[in-house]
Short mmCIF file of C-alpha atoms and ligand atoms in Angstrom, two decimals:
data_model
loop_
_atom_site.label_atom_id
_atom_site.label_comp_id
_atom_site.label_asym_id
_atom_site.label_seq_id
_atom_site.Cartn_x
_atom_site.Cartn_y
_atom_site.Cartn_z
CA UNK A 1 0.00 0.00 0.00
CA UNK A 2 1.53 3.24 -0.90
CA UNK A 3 2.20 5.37 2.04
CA UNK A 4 -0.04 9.06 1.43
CA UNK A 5 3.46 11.20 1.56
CA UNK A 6 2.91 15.13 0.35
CA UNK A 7 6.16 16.36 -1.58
CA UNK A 8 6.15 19.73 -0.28
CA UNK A 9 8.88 20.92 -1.96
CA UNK A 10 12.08 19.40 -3.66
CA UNK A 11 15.62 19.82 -6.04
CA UNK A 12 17.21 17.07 -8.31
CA UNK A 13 20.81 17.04 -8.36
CA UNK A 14 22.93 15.50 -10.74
CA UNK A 15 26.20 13.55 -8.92
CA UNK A 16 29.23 13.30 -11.22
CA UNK A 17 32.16 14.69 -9.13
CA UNK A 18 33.35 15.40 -5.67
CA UNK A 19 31.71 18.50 -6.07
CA UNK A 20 28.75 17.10 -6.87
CA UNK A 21 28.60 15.11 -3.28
CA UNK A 22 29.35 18.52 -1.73
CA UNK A 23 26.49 20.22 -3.43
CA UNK A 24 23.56 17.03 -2.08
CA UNK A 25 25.18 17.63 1.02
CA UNK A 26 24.35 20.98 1.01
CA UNK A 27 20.77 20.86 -0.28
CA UNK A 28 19.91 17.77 2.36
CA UNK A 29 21.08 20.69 5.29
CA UNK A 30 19.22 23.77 3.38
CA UNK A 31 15.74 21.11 3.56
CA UNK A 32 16.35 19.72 6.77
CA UNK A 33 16.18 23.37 8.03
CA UNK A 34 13.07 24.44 6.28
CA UNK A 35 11.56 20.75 7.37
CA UNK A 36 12.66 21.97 10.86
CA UNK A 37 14.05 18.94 11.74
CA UNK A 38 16.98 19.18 15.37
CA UNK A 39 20.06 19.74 15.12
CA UNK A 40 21.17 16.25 15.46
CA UNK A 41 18.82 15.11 13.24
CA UNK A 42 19.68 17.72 10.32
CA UNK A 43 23.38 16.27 10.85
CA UNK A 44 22.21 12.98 10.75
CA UNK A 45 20.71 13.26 7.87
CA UNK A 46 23.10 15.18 6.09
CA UNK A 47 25.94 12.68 7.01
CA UNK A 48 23.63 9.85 5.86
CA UNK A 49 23.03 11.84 2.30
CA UNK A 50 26.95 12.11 2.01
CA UNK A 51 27.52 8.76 2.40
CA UNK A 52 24.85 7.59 -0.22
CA UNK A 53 25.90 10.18 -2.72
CA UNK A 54 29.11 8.99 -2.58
CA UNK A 55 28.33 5.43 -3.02
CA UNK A 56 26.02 6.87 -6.35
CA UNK A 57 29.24 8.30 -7.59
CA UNK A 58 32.20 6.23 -6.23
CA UNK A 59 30.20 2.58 -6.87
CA UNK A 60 27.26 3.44 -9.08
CA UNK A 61 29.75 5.43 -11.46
CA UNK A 62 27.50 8.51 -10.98
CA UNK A 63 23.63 9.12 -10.97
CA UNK A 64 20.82 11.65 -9.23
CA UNK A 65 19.65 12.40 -5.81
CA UNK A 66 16.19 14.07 -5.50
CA UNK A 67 16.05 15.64 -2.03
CA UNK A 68 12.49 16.63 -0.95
CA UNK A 69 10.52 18.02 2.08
CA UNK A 70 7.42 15.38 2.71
CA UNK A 71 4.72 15.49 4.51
CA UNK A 72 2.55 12.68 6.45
CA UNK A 73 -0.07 13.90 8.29
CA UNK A 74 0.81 16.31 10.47
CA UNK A 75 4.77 15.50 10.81
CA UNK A 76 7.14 16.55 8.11
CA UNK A 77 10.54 14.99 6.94
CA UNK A 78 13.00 15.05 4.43
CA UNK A 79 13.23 11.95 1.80
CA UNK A 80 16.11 11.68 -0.18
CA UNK A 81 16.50 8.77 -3.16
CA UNK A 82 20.20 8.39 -4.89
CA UNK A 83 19.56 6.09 -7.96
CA UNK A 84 22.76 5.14 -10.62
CA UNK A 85 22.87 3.06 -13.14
CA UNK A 86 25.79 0.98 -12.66
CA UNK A 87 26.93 -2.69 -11.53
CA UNK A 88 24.16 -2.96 -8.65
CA UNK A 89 24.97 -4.80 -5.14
CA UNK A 90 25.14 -8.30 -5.87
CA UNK A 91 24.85 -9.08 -2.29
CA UNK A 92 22.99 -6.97 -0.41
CA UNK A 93 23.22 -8.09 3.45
CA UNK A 94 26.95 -8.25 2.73
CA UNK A 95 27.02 -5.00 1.62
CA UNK A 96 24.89 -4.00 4.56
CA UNK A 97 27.52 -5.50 6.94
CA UNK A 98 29.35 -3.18 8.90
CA UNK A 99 32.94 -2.93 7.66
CA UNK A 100 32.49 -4.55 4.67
CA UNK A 101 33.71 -2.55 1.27
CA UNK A 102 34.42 -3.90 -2.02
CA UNK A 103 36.78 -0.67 -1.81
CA UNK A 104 38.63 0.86 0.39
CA UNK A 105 36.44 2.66 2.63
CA UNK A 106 35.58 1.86 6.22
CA UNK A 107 32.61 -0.30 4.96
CA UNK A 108 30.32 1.85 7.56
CA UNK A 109 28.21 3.89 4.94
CA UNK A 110 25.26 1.73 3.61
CA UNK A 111 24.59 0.11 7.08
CA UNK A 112 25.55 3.74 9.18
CA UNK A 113 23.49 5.58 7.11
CA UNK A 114 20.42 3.15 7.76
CA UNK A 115 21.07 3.81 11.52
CA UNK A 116 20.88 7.22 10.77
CA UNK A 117 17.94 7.78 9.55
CA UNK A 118 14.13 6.75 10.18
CA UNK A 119 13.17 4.95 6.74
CA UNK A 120 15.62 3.03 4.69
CA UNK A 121 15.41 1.27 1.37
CA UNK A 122 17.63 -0.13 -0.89
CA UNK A 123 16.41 -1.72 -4.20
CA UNK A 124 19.01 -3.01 -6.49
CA UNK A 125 19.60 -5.11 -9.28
CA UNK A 126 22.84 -6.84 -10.65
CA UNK A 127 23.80 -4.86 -14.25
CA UNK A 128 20.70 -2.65 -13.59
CA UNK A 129 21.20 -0.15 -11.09
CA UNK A 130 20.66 0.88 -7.22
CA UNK A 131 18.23 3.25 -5.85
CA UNK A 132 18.43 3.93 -2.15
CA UNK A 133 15.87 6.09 -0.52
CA UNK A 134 16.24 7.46 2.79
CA UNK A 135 13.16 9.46 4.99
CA UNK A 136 14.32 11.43 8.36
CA UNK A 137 11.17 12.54 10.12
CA UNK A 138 10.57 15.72 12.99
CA UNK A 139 10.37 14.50 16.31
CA UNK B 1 53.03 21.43 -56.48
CA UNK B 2 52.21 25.25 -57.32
CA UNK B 3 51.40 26.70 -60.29
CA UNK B 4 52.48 30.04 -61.92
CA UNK B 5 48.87 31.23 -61.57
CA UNK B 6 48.29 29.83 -58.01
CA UNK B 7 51.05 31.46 -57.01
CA UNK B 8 50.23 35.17 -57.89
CA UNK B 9 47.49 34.27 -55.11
CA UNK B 10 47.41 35.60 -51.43
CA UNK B 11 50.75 34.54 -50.28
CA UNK B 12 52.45 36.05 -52.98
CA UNK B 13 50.80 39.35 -51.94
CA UNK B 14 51.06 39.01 -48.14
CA UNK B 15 55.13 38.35 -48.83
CA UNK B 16 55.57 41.39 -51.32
CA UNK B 17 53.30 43.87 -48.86
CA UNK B 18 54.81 43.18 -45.90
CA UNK B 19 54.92 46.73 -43.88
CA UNK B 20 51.64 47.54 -45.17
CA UNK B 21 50.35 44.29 -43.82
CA UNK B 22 51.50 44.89 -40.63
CA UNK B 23 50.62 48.45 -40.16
CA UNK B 24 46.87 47.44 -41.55
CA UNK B 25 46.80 44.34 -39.09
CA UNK B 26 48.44 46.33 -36.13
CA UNK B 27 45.43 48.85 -37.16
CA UNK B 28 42.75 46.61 -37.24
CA UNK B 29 43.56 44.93 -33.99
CA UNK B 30 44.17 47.83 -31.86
CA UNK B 31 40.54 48.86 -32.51
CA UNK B 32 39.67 45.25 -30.32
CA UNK B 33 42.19 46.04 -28.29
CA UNK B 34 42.16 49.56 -26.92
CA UNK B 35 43.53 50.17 -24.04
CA UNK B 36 44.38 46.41 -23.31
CA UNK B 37 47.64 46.91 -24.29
CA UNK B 38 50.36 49.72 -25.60
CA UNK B 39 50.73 49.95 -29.95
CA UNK B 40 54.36 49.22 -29.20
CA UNK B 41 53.57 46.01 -27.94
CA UNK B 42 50.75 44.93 -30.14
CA UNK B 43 52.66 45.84 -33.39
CA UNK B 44 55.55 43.56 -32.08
CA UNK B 45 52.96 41.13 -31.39
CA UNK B 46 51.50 41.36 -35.14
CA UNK B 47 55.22 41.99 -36.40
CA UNK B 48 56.24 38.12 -34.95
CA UNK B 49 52.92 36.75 -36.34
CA UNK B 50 53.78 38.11 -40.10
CA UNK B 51 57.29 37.06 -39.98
CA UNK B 52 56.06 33.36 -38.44
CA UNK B 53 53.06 32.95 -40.68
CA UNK B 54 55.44 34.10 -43.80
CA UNK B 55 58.37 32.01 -43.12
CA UNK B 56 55.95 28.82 -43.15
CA UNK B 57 54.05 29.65 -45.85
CA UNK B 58 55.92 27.50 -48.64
CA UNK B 59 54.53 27.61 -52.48
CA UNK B 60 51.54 28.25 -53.19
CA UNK B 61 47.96 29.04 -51.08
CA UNK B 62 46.88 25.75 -49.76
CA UNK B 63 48.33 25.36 -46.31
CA UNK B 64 46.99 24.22 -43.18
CA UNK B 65 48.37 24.87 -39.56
CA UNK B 66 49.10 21.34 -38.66
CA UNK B 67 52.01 21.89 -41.83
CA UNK B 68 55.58 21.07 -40.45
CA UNK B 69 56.22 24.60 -41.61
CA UNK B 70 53.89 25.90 -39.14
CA UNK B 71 55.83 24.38 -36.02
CA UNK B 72 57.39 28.15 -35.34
CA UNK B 73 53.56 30.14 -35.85
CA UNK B 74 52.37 27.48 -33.48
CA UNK B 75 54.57 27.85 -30.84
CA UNK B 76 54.01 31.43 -30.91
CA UNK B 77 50.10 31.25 -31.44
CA UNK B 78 50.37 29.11 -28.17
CA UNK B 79 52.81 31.39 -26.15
CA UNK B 80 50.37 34.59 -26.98
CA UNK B 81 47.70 32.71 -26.01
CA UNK B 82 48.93 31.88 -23.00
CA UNK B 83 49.95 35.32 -21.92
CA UNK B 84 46.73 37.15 -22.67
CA UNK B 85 45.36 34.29 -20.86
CA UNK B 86 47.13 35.34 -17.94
CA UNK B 87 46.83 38.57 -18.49
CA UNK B 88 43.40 38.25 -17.89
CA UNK B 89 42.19 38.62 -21.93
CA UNK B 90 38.73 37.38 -22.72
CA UNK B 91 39.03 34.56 -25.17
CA UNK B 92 37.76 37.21 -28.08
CA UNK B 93 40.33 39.71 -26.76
CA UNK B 94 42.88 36.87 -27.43
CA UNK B 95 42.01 35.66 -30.79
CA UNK B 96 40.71 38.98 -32.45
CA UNK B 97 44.26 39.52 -32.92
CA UNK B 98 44.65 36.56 -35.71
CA UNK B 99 41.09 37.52 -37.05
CA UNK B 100 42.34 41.39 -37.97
CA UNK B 101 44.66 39.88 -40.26
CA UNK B 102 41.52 38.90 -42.46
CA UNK B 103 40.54 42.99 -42.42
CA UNK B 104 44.21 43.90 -43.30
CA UNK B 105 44.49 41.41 -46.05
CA UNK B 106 41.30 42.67 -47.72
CA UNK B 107 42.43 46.18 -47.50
CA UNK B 108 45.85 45.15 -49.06
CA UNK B 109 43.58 43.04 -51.95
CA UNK B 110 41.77 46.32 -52.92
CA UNK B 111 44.78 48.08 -53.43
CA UNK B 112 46.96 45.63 -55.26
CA UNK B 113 44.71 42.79 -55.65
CA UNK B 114 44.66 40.86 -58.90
CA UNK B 115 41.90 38.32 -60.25
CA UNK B 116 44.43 35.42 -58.80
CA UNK B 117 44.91 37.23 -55.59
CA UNK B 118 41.06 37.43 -54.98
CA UNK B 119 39.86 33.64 -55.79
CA UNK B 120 42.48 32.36 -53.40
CA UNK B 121 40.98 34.49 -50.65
CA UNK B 122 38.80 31.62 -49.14
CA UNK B 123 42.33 29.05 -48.75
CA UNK B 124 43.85 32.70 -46.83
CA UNK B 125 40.51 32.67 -44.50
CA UNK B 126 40.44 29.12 -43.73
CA UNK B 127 43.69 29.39 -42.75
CA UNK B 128 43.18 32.57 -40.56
CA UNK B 129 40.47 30.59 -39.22
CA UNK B 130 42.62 28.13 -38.33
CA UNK B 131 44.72 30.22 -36.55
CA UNK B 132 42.10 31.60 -34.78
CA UNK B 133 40.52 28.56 -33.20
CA UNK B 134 43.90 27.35 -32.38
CA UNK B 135 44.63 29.57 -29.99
CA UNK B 136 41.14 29.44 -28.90
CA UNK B 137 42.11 25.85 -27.74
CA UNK B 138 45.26 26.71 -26.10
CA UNK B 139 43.33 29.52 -24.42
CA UNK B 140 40.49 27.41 -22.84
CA UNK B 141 43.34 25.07 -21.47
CA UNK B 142 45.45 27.88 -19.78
CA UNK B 143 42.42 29.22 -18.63
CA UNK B 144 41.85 25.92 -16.97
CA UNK B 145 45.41 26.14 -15.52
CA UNK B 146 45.03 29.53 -14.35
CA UNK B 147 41.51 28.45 -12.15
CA UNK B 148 42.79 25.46 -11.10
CA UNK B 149 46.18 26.83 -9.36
CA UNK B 150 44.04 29.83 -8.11
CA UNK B 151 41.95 26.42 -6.26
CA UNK B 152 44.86 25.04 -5.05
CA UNK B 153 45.99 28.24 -3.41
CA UNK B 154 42.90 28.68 -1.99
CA UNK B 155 42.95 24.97 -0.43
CA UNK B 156 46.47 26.60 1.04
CA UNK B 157 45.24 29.62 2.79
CA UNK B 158 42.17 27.90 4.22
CA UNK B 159 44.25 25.43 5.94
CA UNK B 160 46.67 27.59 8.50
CA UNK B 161 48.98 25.24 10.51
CA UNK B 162 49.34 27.52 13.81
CA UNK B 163 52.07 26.70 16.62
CA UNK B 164 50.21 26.89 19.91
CA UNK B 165 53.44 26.31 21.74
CA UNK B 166 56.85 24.86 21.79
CA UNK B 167 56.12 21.10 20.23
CA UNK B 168 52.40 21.47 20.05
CA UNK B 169 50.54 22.81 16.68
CA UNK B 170 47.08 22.72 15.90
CA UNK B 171 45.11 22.98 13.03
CA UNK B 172 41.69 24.23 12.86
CA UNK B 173 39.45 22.54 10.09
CA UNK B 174 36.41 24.66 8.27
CA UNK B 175 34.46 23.84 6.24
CA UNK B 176 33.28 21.18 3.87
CA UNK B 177 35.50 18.68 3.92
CA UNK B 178 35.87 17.33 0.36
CA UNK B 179 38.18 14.64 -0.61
CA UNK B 180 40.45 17.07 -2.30
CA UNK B 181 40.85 19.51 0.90
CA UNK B 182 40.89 16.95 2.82
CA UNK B 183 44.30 14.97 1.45
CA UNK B 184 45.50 18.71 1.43
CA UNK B 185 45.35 19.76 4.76
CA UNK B 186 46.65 16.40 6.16
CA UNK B 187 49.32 16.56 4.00
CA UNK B 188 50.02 20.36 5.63
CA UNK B 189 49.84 18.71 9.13
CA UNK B 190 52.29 16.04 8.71
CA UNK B 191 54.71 18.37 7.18
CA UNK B 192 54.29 21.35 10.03
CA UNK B 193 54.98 18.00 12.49
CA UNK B 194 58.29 17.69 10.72
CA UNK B 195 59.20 21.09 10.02
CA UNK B 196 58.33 22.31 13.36
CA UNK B 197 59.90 18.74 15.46
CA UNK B 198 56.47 19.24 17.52
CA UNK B 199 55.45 16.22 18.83
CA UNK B 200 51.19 16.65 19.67
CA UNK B 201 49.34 18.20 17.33
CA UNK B 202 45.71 19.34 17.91
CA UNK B 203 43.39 18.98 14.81
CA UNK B 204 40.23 21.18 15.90
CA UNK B 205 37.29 19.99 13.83
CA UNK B 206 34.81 22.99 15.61
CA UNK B 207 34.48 24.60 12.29
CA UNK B 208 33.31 21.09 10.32
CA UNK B 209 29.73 20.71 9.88
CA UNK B 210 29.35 17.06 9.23
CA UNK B 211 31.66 14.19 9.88
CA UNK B 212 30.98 11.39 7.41
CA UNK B 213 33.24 8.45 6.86
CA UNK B 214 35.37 9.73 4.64
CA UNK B 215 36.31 12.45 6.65
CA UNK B 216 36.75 10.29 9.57
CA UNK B 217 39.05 7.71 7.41
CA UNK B 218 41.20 11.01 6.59
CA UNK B 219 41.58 11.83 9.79
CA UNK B 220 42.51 8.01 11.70
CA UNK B 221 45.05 7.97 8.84
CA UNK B 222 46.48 11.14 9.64
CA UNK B 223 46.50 10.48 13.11
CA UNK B 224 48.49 6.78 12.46
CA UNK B 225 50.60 8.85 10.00
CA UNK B 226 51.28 11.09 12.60
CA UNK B 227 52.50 8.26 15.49
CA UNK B 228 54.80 6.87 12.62
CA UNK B 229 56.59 10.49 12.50
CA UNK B 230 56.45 10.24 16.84
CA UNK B 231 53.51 12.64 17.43
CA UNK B 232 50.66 12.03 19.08
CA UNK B 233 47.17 13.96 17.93
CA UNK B 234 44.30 14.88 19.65
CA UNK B 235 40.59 16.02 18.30
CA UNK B 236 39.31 18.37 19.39
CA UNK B 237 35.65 20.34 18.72
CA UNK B 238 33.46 17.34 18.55
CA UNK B 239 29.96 18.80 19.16
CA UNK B 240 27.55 16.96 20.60
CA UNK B 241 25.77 16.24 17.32
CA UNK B 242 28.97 15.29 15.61
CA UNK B 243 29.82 13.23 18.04
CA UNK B 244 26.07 11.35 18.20
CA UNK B 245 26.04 10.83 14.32
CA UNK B 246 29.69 9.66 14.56
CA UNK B 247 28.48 6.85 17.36
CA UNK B 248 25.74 5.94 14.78
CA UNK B 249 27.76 5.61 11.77
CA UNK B 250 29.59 3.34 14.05
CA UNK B 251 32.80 4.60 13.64
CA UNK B 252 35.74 3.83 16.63
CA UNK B 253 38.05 6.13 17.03
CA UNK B 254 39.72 3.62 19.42
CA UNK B 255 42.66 5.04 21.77
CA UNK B 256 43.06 8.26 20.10
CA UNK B 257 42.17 10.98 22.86
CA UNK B 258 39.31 13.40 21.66
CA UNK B 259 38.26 16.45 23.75
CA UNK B 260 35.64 18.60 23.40
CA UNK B 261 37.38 22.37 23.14
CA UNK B 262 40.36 23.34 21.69
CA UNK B 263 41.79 24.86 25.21
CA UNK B 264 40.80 21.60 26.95
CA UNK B 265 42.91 19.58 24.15
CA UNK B 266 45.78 22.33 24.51
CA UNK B 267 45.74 21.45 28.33
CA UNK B 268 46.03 17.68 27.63
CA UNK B 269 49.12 18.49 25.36
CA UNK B 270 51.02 20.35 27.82
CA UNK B 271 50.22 17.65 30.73
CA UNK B 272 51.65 14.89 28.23
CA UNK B 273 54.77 16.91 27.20
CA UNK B 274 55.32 18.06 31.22
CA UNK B 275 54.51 21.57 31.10
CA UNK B 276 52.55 22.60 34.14
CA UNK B 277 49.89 24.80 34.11
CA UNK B 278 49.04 26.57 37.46
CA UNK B 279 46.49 29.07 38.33
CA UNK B 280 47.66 31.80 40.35
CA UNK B 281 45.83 32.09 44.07
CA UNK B 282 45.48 35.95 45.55
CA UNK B 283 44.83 38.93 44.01
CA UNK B 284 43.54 39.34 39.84
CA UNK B 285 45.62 41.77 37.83
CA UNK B 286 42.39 42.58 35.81
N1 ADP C 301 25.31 2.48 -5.39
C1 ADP C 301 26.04 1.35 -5.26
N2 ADP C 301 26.28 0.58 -6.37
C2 ADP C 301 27.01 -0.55 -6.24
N3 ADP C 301 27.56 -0.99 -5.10
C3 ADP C 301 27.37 -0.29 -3.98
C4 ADP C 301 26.61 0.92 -3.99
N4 ADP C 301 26.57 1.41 -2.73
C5 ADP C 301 27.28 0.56 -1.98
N5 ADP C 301 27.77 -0.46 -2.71
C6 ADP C 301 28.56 -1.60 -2.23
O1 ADP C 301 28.38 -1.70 -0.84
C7 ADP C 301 29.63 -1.69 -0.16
C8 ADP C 301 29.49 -1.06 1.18
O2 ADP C 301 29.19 0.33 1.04
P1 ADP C 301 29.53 1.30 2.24
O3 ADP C 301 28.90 0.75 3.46
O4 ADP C 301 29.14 2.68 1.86
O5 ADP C 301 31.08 1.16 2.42
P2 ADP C 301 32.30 1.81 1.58
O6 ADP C 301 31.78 2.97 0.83
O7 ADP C 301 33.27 2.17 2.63
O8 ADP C 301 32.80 0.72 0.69
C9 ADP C 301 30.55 -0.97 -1.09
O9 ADP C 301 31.90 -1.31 -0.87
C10 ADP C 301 30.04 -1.43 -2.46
O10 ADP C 301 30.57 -2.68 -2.77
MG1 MG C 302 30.34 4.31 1.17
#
């Protein structure tokens, strides 16, 4: 059953480069404010968008992020979805392992980021793609 | 090969007219360039360009810039280029100065222009046109050059190593911390350590507004780089909601010591290195 969410408000953002990251980051923190989310869970949330944009461009080989305001009922949040269209995880609980990388990372951001946030979905598909879409709501 | 009538065409008269090519060229350009730079040093400009472009223009019209002949032209198309680049030239600034040469040359047709001399005037503007996008290209790229080393000095003056005091430095991190800035300003650490023979260094991380992985990887490397070189580091400015997120992402930062201000961190480093610090009892000065 689809969930009766209200996009309030949103920006797309392209993520090709460093840069790119920088500029999500920056967007999740300039909607987390107007969602008036807390302080901890603005950074939270921001931290959790950094590390899923950079999976989109450092394992996906690039892709989108659509950062939104939502609204359910009377609480309001901020959703954001990364999608790419490269290699997909071929095994997700592994990936979702903490300290596990097929890289050289700290293996921390799939399965940190879930912790960081309220709703967490991954859907992925081997030669197809990933889409993850995180939701942090106000308290 | 050339023939006799080919040859009567616009090289023939660019080679014969010489001064009067240059003073119509020098003309022509100035009225682009006003002001950008002195007649003196535009004529000399347009002076090297006629003497270049003549010497490599062989028999007859048809010629193309990527002809051996053209090596000399094309160093010097790419050397002006370069300097009006960093001089600050708009990219039409910088290659109006080939195009004039098109003007002059039609001016110098009408006067002593023959049938011959006009029909090759398309091979002359190709050319020209040539010319003109080449150093269009070498523009763009020193252009490039020119923003990215004005980046990299920024990354240097946002990243002050500061001695706090004998053996103990600190450096205070603002900012986004991209991968880029990041590499940077641990680089900068390490160094000061050596440079300076400190042995703590306080990296302050007040001024960061998110600590993500990454960042965090940066730093535990720095700090392990640090202990190879003898110094210890300690982290200071973890704000409560840094330090919550940090927890979540579950990341350890295991035995190295973290405080919460920068003068509680400075206090630590003097303990360690066995400088006391002792509050006078009695009267205040102030
Ligand atoms: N968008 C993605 N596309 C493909 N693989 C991914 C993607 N995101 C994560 N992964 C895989 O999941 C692993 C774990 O990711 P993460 O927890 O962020 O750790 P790290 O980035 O340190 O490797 C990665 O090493 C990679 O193999
Ligand atoms: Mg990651």
């Amino acid at each position: 059953m689809p969930t009766p969410v209200v996009v309030e408000s949103g920006e797309i953002h392209e993520i090709h480069t460093d840069a790119d990251v920088v500029r999500v980051r920056q967007a999740a923190r300039t909607l987390a404010l107007s969602a008036k989310l807390s302080l901890v869970d603005q950074t939270k949330l921001v931290t959790a968008a950094s590390e899923l944009a950079r999976n989109t461009l450092v394992y996906g080989g690039g892709g989108r992020a659509t950062v939104e305001v939502v609204r359910l009922g009377p609480r309001r949040g901020v959703r954001a979805v990364f999608v790419d269209e490269g290699p997909g995880i071929p095994d997700l609980d592994l990936a979702l392992t903490d300290g596990w990388t097929s890289g050289s990372g700290m293996g921390l951001g799939l399965s940190g980021a879930r912790r960081l946030v309220d709703e967490f979905e991954v859907s992925t598909d081997v030669g197809t793609g990933t889409t993850v879409s995180v939701v942090k709501w106000t308290r | 090969m050339a023939d006799a009538a080919v040859d009567k065409g616009w090289a023939t008269l660019l080679r014969r007219n010489g001064d009067e090519v240059v003073a119509r060229w020098s003309e022509a350009a100035a009225q682009s360039l006003e002001g950008r730079m002195t007649r003196a040093e535009l004529e000399r400009d347009v002076r090297e360009m006629y003497d270049a472009l003549v010497a490599g223009v062989g028999e007859g019209d048809r010629h193309t810039l990527a002809d051996a002949s053209f090596a000399e032209l094309r160093a010097l198309l790419a050397d002006v280029s370069h300097t009006r680049a960093r001089q600050g030239f708009s990219s039409t600034e910088t290659a109006v100065g080939v195009f004039a040469l098109k003007e002059a040359m039609l001016g110098v047709l009408e006067e002593h222009g023959d049938l011959a001399a006009y029909r090759s005037f398309a091979d002359f503007s190709r050319l020209i046109d040539e010319l003109g996008l080449y150093m269009l290209e070498v523009y763009a790229q020193a252009r490039e050059a020119v923003i990215g080393e004005q980046a990299d000095a920024l990354l240097e003056l946002s990243t002050p190593v500061v001695k706090l005091w004998d053996g103990i430095i600190s450096l205070p991190l603002v900012g986004t911390l991209d991968s880029a800035r990041t590499q940077v300003v641990m680089e900068k650490l390490l160094q000061a350590l050596v440079d300076t023979g400190s042995e703590h260094a306080i990296i302050d991380i007040t001024g960061v507004p998110a600590v993500d992985t990454q960042v965090a990887q940066h730093l535990l490397k720095t700090v392990q780089a640090a202990r190879l070189l003898g110094a210890e580091c300690i982290i200071s400015g973890i704000r409560p909601q840094i330090a919550q997120t940090v927890v979540a992402l579950g990341i350890e930062f295991g035995d190295i010591s973290t405080k919460a201000s920068l003068s509680e961190a400075l206090l630590a480093a003097l303990r360690k290195q066995g400088t006391d610090v002792v509050r006078r009892t009695g009267r205040r000065d102030r």
